[in-house]
Amino acid sequence: MNTAATSWKIDAFVDGELDLAGQLEIEERMQQDESLRSRIESLRALRETVRDKAERHAAPAALRERMTTMLDAARRESSAPAATAPRRSTLAQTLGRWLAWRPLVAATAFVALLSVALNVTLQAWNQERLMDEAVASHARSTLGQHLVDVASSDHHTVKPFLSARLGFSPPVRELPLPGSVFLGGRVDYLDGRPVAALVYRQGEHIVNSFIWPDTGGDSKPVLASERGFLVAHWVQGGMRHCVISDVNRDEFHRLVEAVRSVSAAG
């Protein structure tokens, strides 16, 4: 692999844009190449710094209302019959005349609109990247020999092990589901940070339940399908949860509700 190709793949790996095979390839190389691992960790640290320190500004309500009004007016003009409609300005011309009288407002409006667009895009991109990383981690754990760091069905054994290595105490419980077996836990990495991975066997299927601190408010599970796996993530009690498995959809819904139930119990 030449230098250009390596740089492109490393950047794509850090951004979560590689396919599953590419992610697994880079992760395998990281285990053997200290300089590559250091470079990737530096890029991840830079990404986290930018994401945590960059300023974000919400668009003012008055600006959103003004833009909505102008868009509605433009739609009405564009739908009017051509034979009876007077000569009309395009939306761009309308905005141009409005902004020409308000140069300072124009700059502020542009920054605000750009900020809103970027925030929405980044949130969607972060969620998609998180799903990709969860799938890669799940596949890596099931295909390799590193399913758990501590193999035990006793949460009194697993929870202290993880808490001592993570700096936070994840909720650890067996799942109240028929056919569910708690296999243990391991320390894993998602989104550039260490997370707890609780591993269950549901019938013939492996379930990974990832947990890490999150300062956001509680949210309902968001479900997605990625490369044949079902993934759900949500925030509950100051923790973000991400559950992934290849069970059928009905059983996956029961899994997610079981994880939410035991997490609420602490």
PDB file of C-alpha atoms in Angstrom:
ATOM      1  CA  MET A   1       0.000   0.000   0.000  1.00  0.00           C
ATOM      2  CA  ASN A   2       1.558   3.297  -1.052  1.00  0.00           C
ATOM      3  CA  THR A   3       1.729   6.397   1.150  1.00  0.00           C
ATOM      4  CA  ALA A   4      -1.166   8.194  -0.553  1.00  0.00           C
ATOM      5  CA  ALA A   5      -3.421   5.179  -0.247  1.00  0.00           C
ATOM      6  CA  THR A   6      -2.382   4.701   3.382  1.00  0.00           C
ATOM      7  CA  SER A   7      -3.158   8.329   4.267  1.00  0.00           C
ATOM      8  CA  TRP A   8      -6.544   8.145   2.570  1.00  0.00           C
ATOM      9  CA  LYS A   9      -7.446   4.941   4.385  1.00  0.00           C
ATOM     10  CA  ILE A  10      -6.288   6.262   7.753  1.00  0.00           C
ATOM     11  CA  ASP A  11      -8.355   9.434   7.381  1.00  0.00           C
ATOM     12  CA  ALA A  12     -11.385   7.405   6.290  1.00  0.00           C
ATOM     13  CA  PHE A  13     -10.883   5.016   9.208  1.00  0.00           C
ATOM     14  CA  VAL A  14     -10.783   7.835  11.769  1.00  0.00           C
ATOM     15  CA  ASP A  15     -13.891   9.384  10.204  1.00  0.00           C
ATOM     16  CA  GLY A  16     -15.728   6.049  10.225  1.00  0.00           C
ATOM     17  CA  GLU A  17     -16.070   6.019   6.439  1.00  0.00           C
ATOM     18  CA  LEU A  18     -14.447   2.653   5.660  1.00  0.00           C
ATOM     19  CA  ASP A  19     -16.458  -0.457   5.011  1.00  0.00           C
ATOM     20  CA  LEU A  20     -16.314  -3.296   7.528  1.00  0.00           C
ATOM     21  CA  ALA A  21     -13.429  -5.081   5.752  1.00  0.00           C
ATOM     22  CA  GLY A  22     -11.396  -1.867   5.612  1.00  0.00           C
ATOM     23  CA  GLN A  23     -11.971  -1.134   9.312  1.00  0.00           C
ATOM     24  CA  LEU A  24     -10.903  -4.614  10.321  1.00  0.00           C
ATOM     25  CA  GLU A  25      -7.785  -4.335   8.141  1.00  0.00           C
ATOM     26  CA  ILE A  26      -6.685  -1.056   9.771  1.00  0.00           C
ATOM     27  CA  GLU A  27      -7.416  -2.362  13.273  1.00  0.00           C
ATOM     28  CA  GLU A  28      -5.268  -5.430  12.592  1.00  0.00           C
ATOM     29  CA  ARG A  29      -2.419  -3.235  11.319  1.00  0.00           C
ATOM     30  CA  MET A  30      -2.700  -1.028  14.421  1.00  0.00           C
ATOM     31  CA  GLN A  31      -1.947  -4.028  16.638  1.00  0.00           C
ATOM     32  CA  GLN A  32       1.359  -4.559  14.807  1.00  0.00           C
ATOM     33  CA  ASP A  33       2.404  -0.983  14.008  1.00  0.00           C
ATOM     34  CA  GLU A  34       3.046   1.349  16.955  1.00  0.00           C
ATOM     35  CA  SER A  35       3.555   4.417  14.739  1.00  0.00           C
ATOM     36  CA  LEU A  36       0.259   3.805  12.926  1.00  0.00           C
ATOM     37  CA  ARG A  37      -1.556   3.396  16.239  1.00  0.00           C
ATOM     38  CA  SER A  38      -0.025   6.637  17.538  1.00  0.00           C
ATOM     39  CA  ARG A  39      -1.001   8.516  14.380  1.00  0.00           C
ATOM     40  CA  ILE A  40      -4.588   7.334  14.560  1.00  0.00           C
ATOM     41  CA  GLU A  41      -4.854   8.199  18.260  1.00  0.00           C
ATOM     42  CA  SER A  42      -3.534  11.705  17.510  1.00  0.00           C
ATOM     43  CA  LEU A  43      -6.116  12.186  14.748  1.00  0.00           C
ATOM     44  CA  ARG A  44      -8.880  10.985  17.050  1.00  0.00           C
ATOM     45  CA  ALA A  45      -7.733  13.379  19.780  1.00  0.00           C
ATOM     46  CA  LEU A  46      -7.743  16.261  17.280  1.00  0.00           C
ATOM     47  CA  ARG A  47     -11.253  15.353  16.143  1.00  0.00           C
ATOM     48  CA  GLU A  48     -12.489  15.265  19.729  1.00  0.00           C
ATOM     49  CA  THR A  49     -10.903  18.640  20.476  1.00  0.00           C
ATOM     50  CA  VAL A  50     -12.542  20.259  17.461  1.00  0.00           C
ATOM     51  CA  ARG A  51     -15.910  18.710  18.264  1.00  0.00           C
ATOM     52  CA  ASP A  52     -15.791  19.692  21.960  1.00  0.00           C
ATOM     53  CA  LYS A  53     -14.302  23.191  21.616  1.00  0.00           C
ATOM     54  CA  ALA A  54     -15.810  24.497  18.369  1.00  0.00           C
ATOM     55  CA  GLU A  55     -18.487  27.105  18.920  1.00  0.00           C
ATOM     56  CA  ARG A  56     -22.028  26.356  17.817  1.00  0.00           C
ATOM     57  CA  HIS A  57     -24.713  28.968  17.310  1.00  0.00           C
ATOM     58  CA  ALA A  58     -28.416  28.397  16.886  1.00  0.00           C
ATOM     59  CA  ALA A  59     -30.176  30.430  14.216  1.00  0.00           C
ATOM     60  CA  PRO A  60     -32.275  33.249  15.742  1.00  0.00           C
ATOM     61  CA  ALA A  61     -36.036  32.640  15.709  1.00  0.00           C
ATOM     62  CA  ALA A  62     -36.611  35.902  13.845  1.00  0.00           C
ATOM     63  CA  LEU A  63     -34.241  34.837  11.083  1.00  0.00           C
ATOM     64  CA  ARG A  64     -35.917  31.449  10.686  1.00  0.00           C
ATOM     65  CA  GLU A  65     -39.335  33.129  10.516  1.00  0.00           C
ATOM     66  CA  ARG A  66     -38.115  35.638   7.912  1.00  0.00           C
ATOM     67  CA  MET A  67     -36.588  32.919   5.745  1.00  0.00           C
ATOM     68  CA  THR A  68     -39.746  30.797   5.987  1.00  0.00           C
ATOM     69  CA  THR A  69     -41.874  33.754   4.916  1.00  0.00           C
ATOM     70  CA  MET A  70     -39.678  34.451   1.878  1.00  0.00           C
ATOM     71  CA  LEU A  71     -39.628  30.789   0.857  1.00  0.00           C
ATOM     72  CA  ASP A  72     -43.423  30.602   1.092  1.00  0.00           C
ATOM     73  CA  ALA A  73     -43.706  33.753  -1.026  1.00  0.00           C
ATOM     74  CA  ALA A  74     -41.335  32.309  -3.621  1.00  0.00           C
ATOM     75  CA  ARG A  75     -43.366  29.101  -3.815  1.00  0.00           C
ATOM     76  CA  ARG A  76     -46.602  31.019  -4.328  1.00  0.00           C
ATOM     77  CA  GLU A  77     -45.020  33.104  -7.086  1.00  0.00           C
ATOM     78  CA  SER A  78     -43.582  30.072  -8.851  1.00  0.00           C
ATOM     79  CA  SER A  79     -46.958  28.311  -8.834  1.00  0.00           C
ATOM     80  CA  ALA A  80     -48.910  31.315 -10.242  1.00  0.00           C
ATOM     81  CA  PRO A  81     -50.050  31.018 -13.925  1.00  0.00           C
ATOM     82  CA  ALA A  82     -47.461  32.439 -16.306  1.00  0.00           C
ATOM     83  CA  ALA A  83     -50.053  34.343 -18.428  1.00  0.00           C
ATOM     84  CA  THR A  84     -51.427  36.369 -15.508  1.00  0.00           C
ATOM     85  CA  ALA A  85     -48.466  36.608 -13.178  1.00  0.00           C
ATOM     86  CA  PRO A  86     -46.450  39.838 -13.241  1.00  0.00           C
ATOM     87  CA  ARG A  87     -42.724  39.832 -13.718  1.00  0.00           C
ATOM     88  CA  ARG A  88     -41.364  38.107 -10.633  1.00  0.00           C
ATOM     89  CA  SER A  89     -38.036  38.011  -8.856  1.00  0.00           C
ATOM     90  CA  THR A  90     -36.334  34.750  -8.085  1.00  0.00           C
ATOM     91  CA  LEU A  91     -35.747  33.723  -4.498  1.00  0.00           C
ATOM     92  CA  ALA A  92     -32.104  34.595  -4.910  1.00  0.00           C
ATOM     93  CA  GLN A  93     -32.991  38.120  -6.069  1.00  0.00           C
ATOM     94  CA  THR A  94     -35.432  38.556  -3.200  1.00  0.00           C
ATOM     95  CA  LEU A  95     -32.811  37.498  -0.690  1.00  0.00           C
ATOM     96  CA  GLY A  96     -30.242  39.666  -2.425  1.00  0.00           C
ATOM     97  CA  ARG A  97     -32.384  42.805  -2.130  1.00  0.00           C
ATOM     98  CA  TRP A  98     -33.147  42.087   1.513  1.00  0.00           C
ATOM     99  CA  LEU A  99     -29.549  41.398   2.409  1.00  0.00           C
ATOM    100  CA  ALA A 100     -28.222  44.347   0.378  1.00  0.00           C
ATOM    101  CA  TRP A 101     -29.855  46.730   2.835  1.00  0.00           C
ATOM    102  CA  ARG A 102     -28.519  44.836   5.793  1.00  0.00           C
ATOM    103  CA  PRO A 103     -24.852  43.923   5.238  1.00  0.00           C
ATOM    104  CA  LEU A 104     -24.165  43.163   8.898  1.00  0.00           C
ATOM    105  CA  VAL A 105     -27.336  41.111   9.224  1.00  0.00           C
ATOM    106  CA  ALA A 106     -26.385  39.306   6.021  1.00  0.00           C
ATOM    107  CA  ALA A 107     -23.090  38.150   7.492  1.00  0.00           C
ATOM    108  CA  THR A 108     -24.765  37.106  10.732  1.00  0.00           C
ATOM    109  CA  ALA A 109     -27.529  35.307   8.867  1.00  0.00           C
ATOM    110  CA  PHE A 110     -25.064  33.429   6.708  1.00  0.00           C
ATOM    111  CA  VAL A 111     -23.054  32.281   9.737  1.00  0.00           C
ATOM    112  CA  ALA A 112     -26.205  31.266  11.590  1.00  0.00           C
ATOM    113  CA  LEU A 113     -27.613  29.326   8.656  1.00  0.00           C
ATOM    114  CA  LEU A 114     -24.287  27.662   8.013  1.00  0.00           C
ATOM    115  CA  SER A 115     -24.014  26.725  11.681  1.00  0.00           C
ATOM    116  CA  VAL A 116     -27.482  25.165  11.704  1.00  0.00           C
ATOM    117  CA  ALA A 117     -26.771  23.197   8.534  1.00  0.00           C
ATOM    118  CA  LEU A 118     -23.426  21.990   9.845  1.00  0.00           C
ATOM    119  CA  ASN A 119     -24.887  20.957  13.204  1.00  0.00           C
ATOM    120  CA  VAL A 120     -27.627  18.915  11.550  1.00  0.00           C
ATOM    121  CA  THR A 121     -25.154  17.331   9.149  1.00  0.00           C
ATOM    122  CA  LEU A 122     -22.639  16.544  11.889  1.00  0.00           C
ATOM    123  CA  GLN A 123     -25.276  14.947  14.098  1.00  0.00           C
ATOM    124  CA  ALA A 124     -26.451  12.683  11.283  1.00  0.00           C
ATOM    125  CA  TRP A 125     -22.875  11.897  10.307  1.00  0.00           C
ATOM    126  CA  ASN A 126     -21.897  11.106  13.917  1.00  0.00           C
ATOM    127  CA  GLN A 127     -24.826   8.728  14.315  1.00  0.00           C
ATOM    128  CA  GLU A 128     -24.007   6.948  11.071  1.00  0.00           C
ATOM    129  CA  ARG A 129     -20.334   6.679  12.018  1.00  0.00           C
ATOM    130  CA  LEU A 130     -21.284   5.343  15.458  1.00  0.00           C
ATOM    131  CA  MET A 131     -23.396   2.632  13.865  1.00  0.00           C
ATOM    132  CA  ASP A 132     -20.525   1.662  11.559  1.00  0.00           C
ATOM    133  CA  GLU A 133     -18.092   1.443  14.479  1.00  0.00           C
ATOM    134  CA  ALA A 134     -20.528  -0.633  16.524  1.00  0.00           C
ATOM    135  CA  VAL A 135     -20.970  -3.083  13.651  1.00  0.00           C
ATOM    136  CA  ALA A 136     -17.197  -3.356  13.172  1.00  0.00           C
ATOM    137  CA  SER A 137     -16.623  -3.938  16.883  1.00  0.00           C
ATOM    138  CA  HIS A 138     -19.395  -6.524  17.062  1.00  0.00           C
ATOM    139  CA  ALA A 139     -18.054  -8.392  14.027  1.00  0.00           C
ATOM    140  CA  ARG A 140     -14.502  -8.251  15.345  1.00  0.00           C
ATOM    141  CA  SER A 141     -15.524  -9.695  18.707  1.00  0.00           C
ATOM    142  CA  THR A 142     -17.586 -12.522  17.224  1.00  0.00           C
ATOM    143  CA  LEU A 143     -15.126 -13.484  14.485  1.00  0.00           C
ATOM    144  CA  GLY A 144     -12.000 -13.278  16.644  1.00  0.00           C
ATOM    145  CA  GLN A 145     -10.992 -14.775  19.952  1.00  0.00           C
ATOM    146  CA  HIS A 146     -11.638 -11.701  22.090  1.00  0.00           C
ATOM    147  CA  LEU A 147     -15.324 -11.860  22.955  1.00  0.00           C
ATOM    148  CA  VAL A 148     -14.869 -10.932  26.625  1.00  0.00           C
ATOM    149  CA  ASP A 149     -12.095  -9.758  28.959  1.00  0.00           C
ATOM    150  CA  VAL A 150     -13.767 -11.327  31.982  1.00  0.00           C
ATOM    151  CA  ALA A 151     -15.895 -14.430  31.399  1.00  0.00           C
ATOM    152  CA  SER A 152     -18.513 -14.629  34.114  1.00  0.00           C
ATOM    153  CA  SER A 153     -22.287 -14.681  34.415  1.00  0.00           C
ATOM    154  CA  ASP A 154     -22.048 -12.924  37.798  1.00  0.00           C
ATOM    155  CA  HIS A 155     -22.512  -9.147  37.523  1.00  0.00           C
ATOM    156  CA  HIS A 156     -20.773  -8.782  40.905  1.00  0.00           C
ATOM    157  CA  THR A 157     -17.612 -10.005  39.158  1.00  0.00           C
ATOM    158  CA  VAL A 158     -17.998  -8.202  35.830  1.00  0.00           C
ATOM    159  CA  LYS A 159     -19.009  -4.745  37.106  1.00  0.00           C
ATOM    160  CA  PRO A 160     -15.985  -4.146  39.386  1.00  0.00           C
ATOM    161  CA  PHE A 161     -13.650  -5.372  36.635  1.00  0.00           C
ATOM    162  CA  LEU A 162     -15.019  -2.879  34.118  1.00  0.00           C
ATOM    163  CA  SER A 163     -15.370   0.001  36.596  1.00  0.00           C
ATOM    164  CA  ALA A 164     -11.708  -0.262  37.590  1.00  0.00           C
ATOM    165  CA  ARG A 165     -10.588   0.047  33.963  1.00  0.00           C
ATOM    166  CA  LEU A 166     -13.071   2.566  32.574  1.00  0.00           C
ATOM    167  CA  GLY A 167     -13.348   5.332  35.145  1.00  0.00           C
ATOM    168  CA  PHE A 168     -17.148   4.953  35.297  1.00  0.00           C
ATOM    169  CA  SER A 169     -19.500   2.313  36.646  1.00  0.00           C
ATOM    170  CA  PRO A 170     -21.734   0.772  33.952  1.00  0.00           C
ATOM    171  CA  PRO A 171     -25.033  -0.878  34.849  1.00  0.00           C
ATOM    172  CA  VAL A 172     -24.422  -4.620  34.614  1.00  0.00           C
ATOM    173  CA  ARG A 173     -27.278  -7.106  34.834  1.00  0.00           C
ATOM    174  CA  GLU A 174     -28.455 -10.371  33.349  1.00  0.00           C
ATOM    175  CA  LEU A 175     -31.324  -9.926  30.898  1.00  0.00           C
ATOM    176  CA  PRO A 176     -34.784 -11.183  31.942  1.00  0.00           C
ATOM    177  CA  LEU A 177     -35.375 -12.944  28.630  1.00  0.00           C
ATOM    178  CA  PRO A 178     -35.921 -16.655  27.922  1.00  0.00           C
ATOM    179  CA  GLY A 179     -32.815 -18.167  26.336  1.00  0.00           C
ATOM    180  CA  SER A 180     -30.561 -15.267  27.350  1.00  0.00           C
ATOM    181  CA  VAL A 181     -27.149 -16.041  28.851  1.00  0.00           C
ATOM    182  CA  PHE A 182     -24.796 -13.385  30.235  1.00  0.00           C
ATOM    183  CA  LEU A 183     -21.286 -14.263  29.013  1.00  0.00           C
ATOM    184  CA  GLY A 184     -19.262 -11.435  30.585  1.00  0.00           C
ATOM    185  CA  GLY A 185     -17.771  -8.113  29.567  1.00  0.00           C
ATOM    186  CA  ARG A 186     -14.810  -6.396  27.976  1.00  0.00           C
ATOM    187  CA  VAL A 187     -13.334  -2.948  27.475  1.00  0.00           C
ATOM    188  CA  ASP A 188     -13.836  -1.768  23.882  1.00  0.00           C
ATOM    189  CA  TYR A 189     -13.618   1.495  21.933  1.00  0.00           C
ATOM    190  CA  LEU A 190     -16.330   3.439  20.134  1.00  0.00           C
ATOM    191  CA  ASP A 191     -16.205   7.001  18.867  1.00  0.00           C
ATOM    192  CA  GLY A 192     -12.592   7.323  20.036  1.00  0.00           C
ATOM    193  CA  ARG A 193     -13.336   6.539  23.705  1.00  0.00           C
ATOM    194  CA  PRO A 194     -13.254   3.452  25.947  1.00  0.00           C
ATOM    195  CA  VAL A 195     -16.661   1.867  26.536  1.00  0.00           C
ATOM    196  CA  ALA A 196     -18.050  -1.085  28.436  1.00  0.00           C
ATOM    197  CA  ALA A 197     -19.176  -3.998  26.282  1.00  0.00           C
ATOM    198  CA  LEU A 198     -21.568  -6.439  27.913  1.00  0.00           C
ATOM    199  CA  VAL A 199     -21.889  -9.667  25.974  1.00  0.00           C
ATOM    200  CA  TYR A 200     -24.930 -11.932  25.934  1.00  0.00           C
ATOM    201  CA  ARG A 201     -25.920 -15.039  24.037  1.00  0.00           C
ATOM    202  CA  GLN A 202     -29.522 -14.991  22.888  1.00  0.00           C
ATOM    203  CA  GLY A 203     -30.254 -18.468  21.596  1.00  0.00           C
ATOM    204  CA  GLU A 204     -27.596 -18.977  18.903  1.00  0.00           C
ATOM    205  CA  HIS A 205     -26.868 -15.262  18.493  1.00  0.00           C
ATOM    206  CA  ILE A 206     -24.306 -12.987  20.154  1.00  0.00           C
ATOM    207  CA  VAL A 207     -25.469  -9.633  21.537  1.00  0.00           C
ATOM    208  CA  ASN A 208     -23.094  -6.755  22.287  1.00  0.00           C
ATOM    209  CA  SER A 209     -24.422  -4.018  24.573  1.00  0.00           C
ATOM    210  CA  PHE A 210     -22.065  -1.008  24.636  1.00  0.00           C
ATOM    211  CA  ILE A 211     -22.299   1.584  27.429  1.00  0.00           C
ATOM    212  CA  TRP A 212     -20.494   4.882  28.104  1.00  0.00           C
ATOM    213  CA  PRO A 213     -21.261   8.199  29.852  1.00  0.00           C
ATOM    214  CA  ASP A 214     -23.305  10.833  28.025  1.00  0.00           C
ATOM    215  CA  THR A 215     -24.326  14.266  29.282  1.00  0.00           C
ATOM    216  CA  GLY A 216     -27.405  14.466  27.061  1.00  0.00           C
ATOM    217  CA  GLY A 217     -30.948  14.007  28.301  1.00  0.00           C
ATOM    218  CA  ASP A 218     -32.770  10.690  28.139  1.00  0.00           C
ATOM    219  CA  SER A 219     -33.903   9.699  24.658  1.00  0.00           C
ATOM    220  CA  LYS A 220     -35.894   6.924  23.032  1.00  0.00           C
ATOM    221  CA  PRO A 221     -34.052   4.162  21.166  1.00  0.00           C
ATOM    222  CA  VAL A 222     -33.137   4.885  17.552  1.00  0.00           C
ATOM    223  CA  LEU A 223     -33.078   1.697  15.484  1.00  0.00           C
ATOM    224  CA  ALA A 224     -31.130   1.069  12.310  1.00  0.00           C
ATOM    225  CA  SER A 225     -30.065  -1.826  10.108  1.00  0.00           C
ATOM    226  CA  GLU A 226     -26.387  -2.001   9.176  1.00  0.00           C
ATOM    227  CA  ARG A 227     -24.877  -4.749   6.989  1.00  0.00           C
ATOM    228  CA  GLY A 228     -27.262  -7.420   8.203  1.00  0.00           C
ATOM    229  CA  PHE A 229     -27.171  -6.371  11.870  1.00  0.00           C
ATOM    230  CA  LEU A 230     -29.765  -4.509  13.905  1.00  0.00           C
ATOM    231  CA  VAL A 231     -28.472  -1.598  15.969  1.00  0.00           C
ATOM    232  CA  ALA A 232     -30.199   0.558  18.585  1.00  0.00           C
ATOM    233  CA  HIS A 233     -28.786   3.480  20.558  1.00  0.00           C
ATOM    234  CA  TRP A 234     -30.250   5.798  23.171  1.00  0.00           C
ATOM    235  CA  VAL A 235     -29.374   7.815  26.294  1.00  0.00           C
ATOM    236  CA  GLN A 236     -30.663   6.717  29.681  1.00  0.00           C
ATOM    237  CA  GLY A 237     -29.662   7.858  33.164  1.00  0.00           C
ATOM    238  CA  GLY A 238     -26.506   9.626  32.029  1.00  0.00           C
ATOM    239  CA  MET A 239     -25.327   6.673  29.934  1.00  0.00           C
ATOM    240  CA  ARG A 240     -25.442   6.102  26.186  1.00  0.00           C
ATOM    241  CA  HIS A 241     -26.376   2.572  25.193  1.00  0.00           C
ATOM    242  CA  CYS A 242     -25.722   0.897  21.860  1.00  0.00           C
ATOM    243  CA  VAL A 243     -27.039  -2.634  21.342  1.00  0.00           C
ATOM    244  CA  ILE A 244     -26.246  -4.736  18.290  1.00  0.00           C
ATOM    245  CA  SER A 245     -27.075  -8.274  17.174  1.00  0.00           C
ATOM    246  CA  ASP A 246     -28.312 -10.303  14.223  1.00  0.00           C
ATOM    247  CA  VAL A 247     -31.446 -11.693  15.884  1.00  0.00           C
ATOM    248  CA  ASN A 248     -34.762 -11.131  14.142  1.00  0.00           C
ATOM    249  CA  ARG A 249     -36.480  -7.759  14.482  1.00  0.00           C
ATOM    250  CA  ASP A 250     -39.133  -8.821  17.006  1.00  0.00           C
ATOM    251  CA  GLU A 251     -36.573 -10.444  19.270  1.00  0.00           C
ATOM    252  CA  PHE A 252     -34.299  -7.424  18.906  1.00  0.00           C
ATOM    253  CA  HIS A 253     -37.086  -5.142  20.160  1.00  0.00           C
ATOM    254  CA  ARG A 254     -37.469  -7.399  23.196  1.00  0.00           C
ATOM    255  CA  LEU A 255     -33.700  -7.270  23.739  1.00  0.00           C
ATOM    256  CA  VAL A 256     -33.635  -3.478  23.662  1.00  0.00           C
ATOM    257  CA  GLU A 257     -36.549  -3.237  26.119  1.00  0.00           C
ATOM    258  CA  ALA A 258     -34.832  -5.751  28.417  1.00  0.00           C
ATOM    259  CA  VAL A 259     -31.600  -3.723  28.382  1.00  0.00           C
ATOM    260  CA  ARG A 260     -33.548  -0.537  29.125  1.00  0.00           C
ATOM    261  CA  SER A 261     -35.336  -2.265  31.974  1.00  0.00           C
ATOM    262  CA  VAL A 262     -32.206  -3.572  33.712  1.00  0.00           C
ATOM    263  CA  SER A 263     -30.389  -0.274  33.105  1.00  0.00           C
ATOM    264  CA  ALA A 264     -33.173   1.606  34.901  1.00  0.00           C
ATOM    265  CA  ALA A 265     -32.754  -0.775  37.836  1.00  0.00           C
ATOM    266  CA  GLY A 266     -29.075   0.297  38.103  1.00  0.00           C
TER     267      GLY A 266
END
